[in-house]
Amino acid sequence: MSKKIYLDDIPLSEAWARFSAAMQTADKWQPLDGEEVSLDQALGRVTAQPIFAKISAPHYHASAMDGYAVRAEDTAQASDNNPITLTQIKYVDTGDPLPGWANAVVPIENAQMLEVRGQKLEVGDSDLQPLTSHIQIRSALTPWSHVRAMGEDMVATELVLPSNHLLRPVDLGAIAGCGHSGVNVRRQPRVAVIPTGTELVPAGSTVKVGDIIEYNSLVLAAQVQTWGGVATRYNIVPDNFDQIVATVREAAATHDLILLNAGSSSGSEDFSARVVESLGTLLVHGVAVRPGHPVILGMLDETKTQTPKSKIPIIGIPGYPVSAALTGEIFVEPILAKWLGRSANQQPTLEATISRKVLSPMGDDEYMRVTVGKVGRRVVATPLSRGAGVITSLVRADGIVRIPRLSEGLQAGDGVTVHLYRTPTEIDHTIVAIGSHDLCLDLLSQFIAEKSAMRLASANVGSLGGLIALGRGEAHLAGTHLLDPDTGEYNVSYIQRYLPDTPIVLMTFVYRDQGLIVPKGNPKKIRTLADLEHASFVNRQRGAGTRVLLDFEIGKIGLSPESIRGYEREEYTHLAVAAAVASGVADCGLGIHSAASALDLDFVPLFKERYDLAIPKEFFESELMRPLLETINDSKFKESVKKLAGYDIRGMGNIAAQLL
Amino acid sequence: MSKKIYLDDIPLSEAWARFSAAMQTADKWQPLDGEEVSLDQALGRVTAQPIFAKISAPHYHASAMDGYAVRAEDTAQASDNNPITLTQIKYVDTGDPLPGWANAVVPIENAQMLEVRGQKLEVGDSDLQPLTSHIQIRSALTPWSHVRAMGEDMVATELVLPSNHLLRPVDLGAIAGCGHSGVNVRRQPRVAVIPTGTELVPAGSTVKVGDIIEYNSLVLAAQVQTWGGVATRYNIVPDNFDQIVATVREAAATHDLILLNAGSSSGSEDFSARVVESLGTLLVHGVAVRPGHPVILGMLDETKTQTPKSKIPIIGIPGYPVSAALTGEIFVEPILAKWLGRSANQQPTLEATISRKVLSPMGDDEYMRVTVGKVGRRVVATPLSRGAGVITSLVRADGIVRIPRLSEGLQAGDGVTVHLYRTPTEIDHTIVAIGSHDLCLDLLSQFIAEKSAMRLASANVGSLGGLIALGRGEAHLAGTHLLDPDTGEYNVSYIQRYLPDTPIVLMTFVYRDQGLIVPKGNPKKIRTLADLEHASFVNRQRGAGTRVLLDFEIGKIGLSPESIRGYEREEYTHLAVAAAVASGVADCGLGIHSAASALDLDFVPLFKERYDLAIPKEFFESELMRPLLETINDSKFKESVKKLAGYDIRGMGNIAAQLL
């Protein structure tokens, strides 16, 4: 085993310069050759050559209507008071060629009082119209009236489409219409996606602790397909140097680009850099982008891979799913775009205001996932989780804000450019919810998506965080379940304190059970809070709604915090509490039913807690909010909530308070 | 043959109401059922059910770094001045599970001065690190540092994606990551596309006069594919009632929707309405949309089609290509969207100013094709050809402006909403050229597309029309070849007259041959304008650059208009002149070489004419224009122009004048 290779981050621009220079040297930094495909296979392909018209369209003077071909000169005197009878006529259907002597068409509906062998006809007697020998008209025609002149659409030899054009349905029609049966399009880049890692298991496997579900290859292959390439997904290769080398060598024979997933870091089983070195040139190991760092860029050498093909670029893709997907966007997309003759990074952009301060490391180009909402007149971008392992941060992202190198980050209120994953129209139709998370919000989002073009996007920052976000103008509503221990009332006093100047409608959403999460079968027979005296507990952090509730309730029964074993052990989410119970660290914890269900634990319901939606009056009355309010009052939605364990729909949709 | 069926236009909204009511009655106005597909087949499909997490991700507490699992409590006292040695450690790679006793990870790079059996190690000696029995650290860790806690990404049972969601690459990753191997997606709607017409020939056929190349089925099938359906293209069916009935009946057995192309009007061979009546119910014949009018909407009846399937909607699509494609957008897209559970018409929109007055018939909803350009600070929409037969008007269109029923049209300067076919970014990168058309502009457009992200879009309105458009702020440049007969100078005096207040850079683009277009072999041996005295001529319209040139040149040789037979016969384009020569109507006409080539005629060059680009100074100096100016000075581009018959590149790129 050779000495390990150090990760040595270099700036993105320098990494690109090295990589593209190497591709240039290898004659790989240019569009791929064209191939001829039939037009019914050409949708979404990119023209490799300009398309010139082979024939004109129409290729003859054609009637533009059903009617009679005439000479315009013969009609000059016709008027309402002076109907003229024409005998040099020829019946033509739309598209029929004009006789050589004709230069205009009288539409059927203007050719009146026809006769065929003494039989009077009317407009609409179409079966007989072709047989008529003369027509009468009451208005004059200018030359070429109701005629599609030769070349009206396309003139033989003219440019119909340029090269490097992405073919849409109407383009195919135009290409066929000017005489072609096929079109020369760029060959689709072939990309090999090779997942490596002994800990990886395929999607859908039954997992045991330590198994990692391999889905980066799924995402990368789908990205390649989206960007116009064809991907081959290889089976998972274990962390074995020789096996990886063999697989890369095999892939090099039949692909234009190789994506080697994971093993690109510097851990004990990270072989990618050594594989690249042994089969070619390691150009870059580590790029100062975030997320993404341990990117490898290299060029395989045909003498080392022993394939007849020329040099093949290879990219070592980091293992974290967000890093992997963004490495695809940052490195793979521009290569495929270049090979297809297209411009890279054609995402639409939107100017927005960043909602909070963001620190970013000076040395890195950061790609920050954000949600974007149009809240009132402001377009607000809110950062999502920056964890490289949180694939849902990409799923939920409306776009990416790029924080350049040598910037220390952003101040709240700074203007930013968002590279959008959604259309601006989708952004306009998004209801932004920030606050405490609840399963019923997911259900609400589901119902709204089914019934309207609106979308409910929710971010979980806790009840208080949600109210603060409302105050900052970052959201249209906040989910909140804050009990005032002095009054026993929910939410009102908090809103008065944190949103003193904003008129708020407080609407009851659901009552939900808070209770004790206990192991399956409830071995310690825990039934009430009083039982905490002979069981170990796991607590929520100070300030959490559930913690407030606990303190309020133990106060009522005169139980002191000191008497609860584990009161000082704090977790930050319902699920973390459940996990502590599942692992045996604690006998029980206070939380909601769904957290217990998630880990297949039992649940002892103790209290009903009210979960409200706080909605600024301005948005409550807006068009945007209507589908949400309608859904909350929809009996089908209520039925669905009722079926969830631990929920109660009494009061759903009631206005609990109108504040200010 | 039964009596013909009358076309009876009804408003679009009423047509939709009838059609959707009939579909509702037939249980067809709802999303299709779901089907399970594996994740690698799911890109671009639409979820039929919400996706809930089967397992949490991670499904165990996982190390977020390569390093050592430790208890955070053990590190509390560590600092630079107080290094602490830890012995309860376990080496973990990124992704490895934490031991039950651990709650934090020390990254490799922070674990210093390691020893393995007396052998000193350094950071990076990764092969030996797993063997070390103790590490020293110099900073404290908070609990859960460098740990990906169970459920950090997704919590079992939570909603990961709603139903009716179009699956993107990262979505597939998230679905796999929470334990699924497949996903339930909407079945793809199956659409039959049946072209009918005896005059139709397949794409690529050698055409004779009267043949029409059938490409509507190509466009409609590609549209269906774009909108998430699967299309079957049938062979061309001749205008034969029984054959059409048989084909529709066959298609009804295996499709969700039938598109019967053409024959939907009221001509002698328009069978579609009768076919629909004989196999089901004719709901609508004629919709007041423009282009589109003769649309048929119907519902096939299983008792009449004698298929086991239930009622099947059928749409009779007009034959004109623009009408056909827009009928696809107006009627087919919303049906497919409904069946996939998606919102219809999700095109992005852009607010623009209409550049000229548009009259629109009161009774119709009009779908007007426009180009859109950002000219200075204004976003200007310019109407394209409204001919229903001009497919290139859709190819060139940047979007559609909908002029509603009961509106008489638009005034120049009115604000309009453009439903975009391109992204707003593409619009920003578009150089808008209006004026006289020339083949070299096509070539220029081609070169620019290959080398930059910019796009040159040109519209042909003649030289003078182009200067007027510049004055109105509708374009970035105008191609012009206007000879001043008083001075013999090109363009300058016209610009001074029509653009007195705009600083203009006048740049020479090409010199091109004007000459006589004559039949192949030049049977009349025409060599000079003097020969016009014994040949019939076809002229251009008054005001055309070529007409100005003719009058100037015959004046020089003392030839009078009266002595030229056919001087009064005016055509409006170079090609129309060539067509008149090709058909034998005239012996010759004055025009450019490419018009002769287009119709395989001969050409007698007579004069060199200067074709300039007039560019407002403001745009000449802009970033947008740079790729154009660079291309004009590119030797490869010049070489390409030189190769074209009838062009001369001397002076290309020279500044002929700076006006104002």
PDB file of N, CA, C and O in Angstrom, chain B residues 433 441 444 470 477-480 491 495 504-510 611-615 628-629 632:
ATOM      1  N   ALA B 433     -32.016  41.916 -34.218  1.00  0.00           N
ATOM      2  CA  ALA B 433     -31.753  42.585 -35.492  1.00  0.00           C
ATOM      3  C   ALA B 433     -33.063  42.671 -36.262  1.00  0.00           C
ATOM      4  O   ALA B 433     -33.764  41.674 -36.394  1.00  0.00           O
ATOM      5  N   LEU B 441     -26.392  37.322 -42.549  1.00  0.00           N
ATOM      6  CA  LEU B 441     -26.867  37.516 -41.179  1.00  0.00           C
ATOM      7  C   LEU B 441     -27.143  36.160 -40.540  1.00  0.00           C
ATOM      8  O   LEU B 441     -26.872  35.945 -39.363  1.00  0.00           O
ATOM      9  N   LEU B 444     -23.874  34.787 -39.617  1.00  0.00           N
ATOM     10  CA  LEU B 444     -23.372  35.494 -38.432  1.00  0.00           C
ATOM     11  C   LEU B 444     -24.029  34.915 -37.177  1.00  0.00           C
ATOM     12  O   LEU B 444     -23.371  34.630 -36.176  1.00  0.00           O
ATOM     13  N   LEU B 470     -35.426  50.765 -35.270  1.00  0.00           N
ATOM     14  CA  LEU B 470     -34.352  51.287 -34.412  1.00  0.00           C
ATOM     15  C   LEU B 470     -34.823  52.559 -33.708  1.00  0.00           C
ATOM     16  O   LEU B 470     -34.597  52.753 -32.517  1.00  0.00           O
ATOM     17  N   LEU B 477     -29.924  46.443 -33.682  1.00  0.00           N
ATOM     18  CA  LEU B 477     -29.269  46.817 -34.937  1.00  0.00           C
ATOM     19  C   LEU B 477     -30.227  46.588 -36.089  1.00  0.00           C
ATOM     20  O   LEU B 477     -31.210  45.863 -35.958  1.00  0.00           O
ATOM     21  N   ALA B 478     -29.896  47.228 -37.233  1.00  0.00           N
ATOM     22  CA  ALA B 478     -30.711  47.048 -38.425  1.00  0.00           C
ATOM     23  C   ALA B 478     -29.792  46.811 -39.613  1.00  0.00           C
ATOM     24  O   ALA B 478     -28.791  47.515 -39.785  1.00  0.00           O
ATOM     25  N   GLY B 479     -30.124  45.807 -40.431  1.00  0.00           N
ATOM     26  CA  GLY B 479     -29.405  45.567 -41.685  1.00  0.00           C
ATOM     27  C   GLY B 479     -30.044  46.420 -42.771  1.00  0.00           C
ATOM     28  O   GLY B 479     -31.259  46.417 -42.917  1.00  0.00           O
ATOM     29  N   THR B 480     -29.213  47.168 -43.516  1.00  0.00           N
ATOM     30  CA  THR B 480     -29.789  48.124 -44.467  1.00  0.00           C
ATOM     31  C   THR B 480     -28.921  48.278 -45.712  1.00  0.00           C
ATOM     32  O   THR B 480     -27.691  48.280 -45.619  1.00  0.00           O
ATOM     33  N   ASN B 491     -27.104  54.368 -47.418  1.00  0.00           N
ATOM     34  CA  ASN B 491     -27.618  54.375 -46.048  1.00  0.00           C
ATOM     35  C   ASN B 491     -27.526  55.694 -45.270  1.00  0.00           C
ATOM     36  O   ASN B 491     -28.446  56.015 -44.515  1.00  0.00           O
ATOM     37  N   ILE B 495     -30.417  57.325 -42.753  1.00  0.00           N
ATOM     38  CA  ILE B 495     -30.291  57.334 -41.292  1.00  0.00           C
ATOM     39  C   ILE B 495     -30.465  58.757 -40.774  1.00  0.00           C
ATOM     40  O   ILE B 495     -31.162  58.996 -39.779  1.00  0.00           O
ATOM     41  N   ILE B 504     -25.591  56.844 -34.216  1.00  0.00           N
ATOM     42  CA  ILE B 504     -25.552  55.549 -34.892  1.00  0.00           C
ATOM     43  C   ILE B 504     -24.147  55.273 -35.409  1.00  0.00           C
ATOM     44  O   ILE B 504     -23.503  56.157 -35.978  1.00  0.00           O
ATOM     45  N   VAL B 505     -23.685  54.047 -35.201  1.00  0.00           N
ATOM     46  CA  VAL B 505     -22.462  53.594 -35.857  1.00  0.00           C
ATOM     47  C   VAL B 505     -22.899  52.787 -37.068  1.00  0.00           C
ATOM     48  O   VAL B 505     -23.649  51.832 -36.941  1.00  0.00           O
ATOM     49  N   LEU B 506     -22.435  53.191 -38.248  1.00  0.00           N
ATOM     50  CA  LEU B 506     -22.783  52.479 -39.477  1.00  0.00           C
ATOM     51  C   LEU B 506     -21.588  51.637 -39.883  1.00  0.00           C
ATOM     52  O   LEU B 506     -20.518  52.165 -40.216  1.00  0.00           O
ATOM     53  N   MET B 507     -21.753  50.325 -39.829  1.00  0.00           N
ATOM     54  CA  MET B 507     -20.637  49.418 -40.074  1.00  0.00           C
ATOM     55  C   MET B 507     -20.897  48.632 -41.350  1.00  0.00           C
ATOM     56  O   MET B 507     -21.975  48.077 -41.537  1.00  0.00           O
ATOM     57  N   THR B 508     -19.896  48.602 -42.202  1.00  0.00           N
ATOM     58  CA  THR B 508     -20.033  47.821 -43.428  1.00  0.00           C
ATOM     59  C   THR B 508     -20.045  46.338 -43.073  1.00  0.00           C
ATOM     60  O   THR B 508     -19.192  45.869 -42.316  1.00  0.00           O
ATOM     61  N   PHE B 509     -21.027  45.633 -43.633  1.00  0.00           N
ATOM     62  CA  PHE B 509     -21.089  44.199 -43.359  1.00  0.00           C
ATOM     63  C   PHE B 509     -20.582  43.449 -44.595  1.00  0.00           C
ATOM     64  O   PHE B 509     -19.485  42.893 -44.560  1.00  0.00           O
ATOM     65  N   VAL B 510     -21.321  43.485 -45.695  1.00  0.00           N
ATOM     66  CA  VAL B 510     -20.858  42.813 -46.915  1.00  0.00           C
ATOM     67  C   VAL B 510     -21.184  43.649 -48.148  1.00  0.00           C
ATOM     68  O   VAL B 510     -22.055  44.512 -48.118  1.00  0.00           O
ATOM     69  N   TYR B 611     -24.160  46.397 -48.090  1.00  0.00           N
ATOM     70  CA  TYR B 611     -25.134  46.053 -47.053  1.00  0.00           C
ATOM     71  C   TYR B 611     -24.468  46.366 -45.716  1.00  0.00           C
ATOM     72  O   TYR B 611     -23.444  45.778 -45.367  1.00  0.00           O
ATOM     73  N   ASP B 612     -25.054  47.305 -44.974  1.00  0.00           N
ATOM     74  CA  ASP B 612     -24.445  47.763 -43.710  1.00  0.00           C
ATOM     75  C   ASP B 612     -25.269  47.325 -42.506  1.00  0.00           C
ATOM     76  O   ASP B 612     -26.446  47.005 -42.628  1.00  0.00           O
ATOM     77  N   LEU B 613     -24.638  47.383 -41.363  1.00  0.00           N
ATOM     78  CA  LEU B 613     -25.370  47.246 -40.099  1.00  0.00           C
ATOM     79  C   LEU B 613     -25.393  48.617 -39.431  1.00  0.00           C
ATOM     80  O   LEU B 613     -24.345  49.212 -39.195  1.00  0.00           O
ATOM     81  N   ALA B 614     -26.604  49.097 -39.138  1.00  0.00           N
ATOM     82  CA  ALA B 614     -26.749  50.346 -38.391  1.00  0.00           C
ATOM     83  C   ALA B 614     -26.962  49.985 -36.926  1.00  0.00           C
ATOM     84  O   ALA B 614     -27.917  49.282 -36.593  1.00  0.00           O
ATOM     85  N   ILE B 615     -26.023  50.446 -36.086  1.00  0.00           N
ATOM     86  CA  ILE B 615     -26.072  50.058 -34.669  1.00  0.00           C
ATOM     87  C   ILE B 615     -26.051  51.306 -33.792  1.00  0.00           C
ATOM     88  O   ILE B 615     -25.086  52.077 -33.841  1.00  0.00           O
ATOM     89  N   LEU B 628     -20.814  39.711 -31.379  1.00  0.00           N
ATOM     90  CA  LEU B 628     -21.137  40.012 -32.775  1.00  0.00           C
ATOM     91  C   LEU B 628     -19.972  40.729 -33.440  1.00  0.00           C
ATOM     92  O   LEU B 628     -19.534  40.368 -34.536  1.00  0.00           O
ATOM     93  N   LEU B 629     -19.441  41.739 -32.764  1.00  0.00           N
ATOM     94  CA  LEU B 629     -18.340  42.508 -33.349  1.00  0.00           C
ATOM     95  C   LEU B 629     -17.099  41.631 -33.503  1.00  0.00           C
ATOM     96  O   LEU B 629     -16.391  41.704 -34.507  1.00  0.00           O
ATOM     97  N   ILE B 632     -17.575  39.367 -36.554  1.00  0.00           N
ATOM     98  CA  ILE B 632     -17.423  40.058 -37.837  1.00  0.00           C
ATOM     99  C   ILE B 632     -15.946  40.231 -38.192  1.00  0.00           C
ATOM    100  O   ILE B 632     -15.570  40.220 -39.354  1.00  0.00           O
TER     101      ILE B 632
END
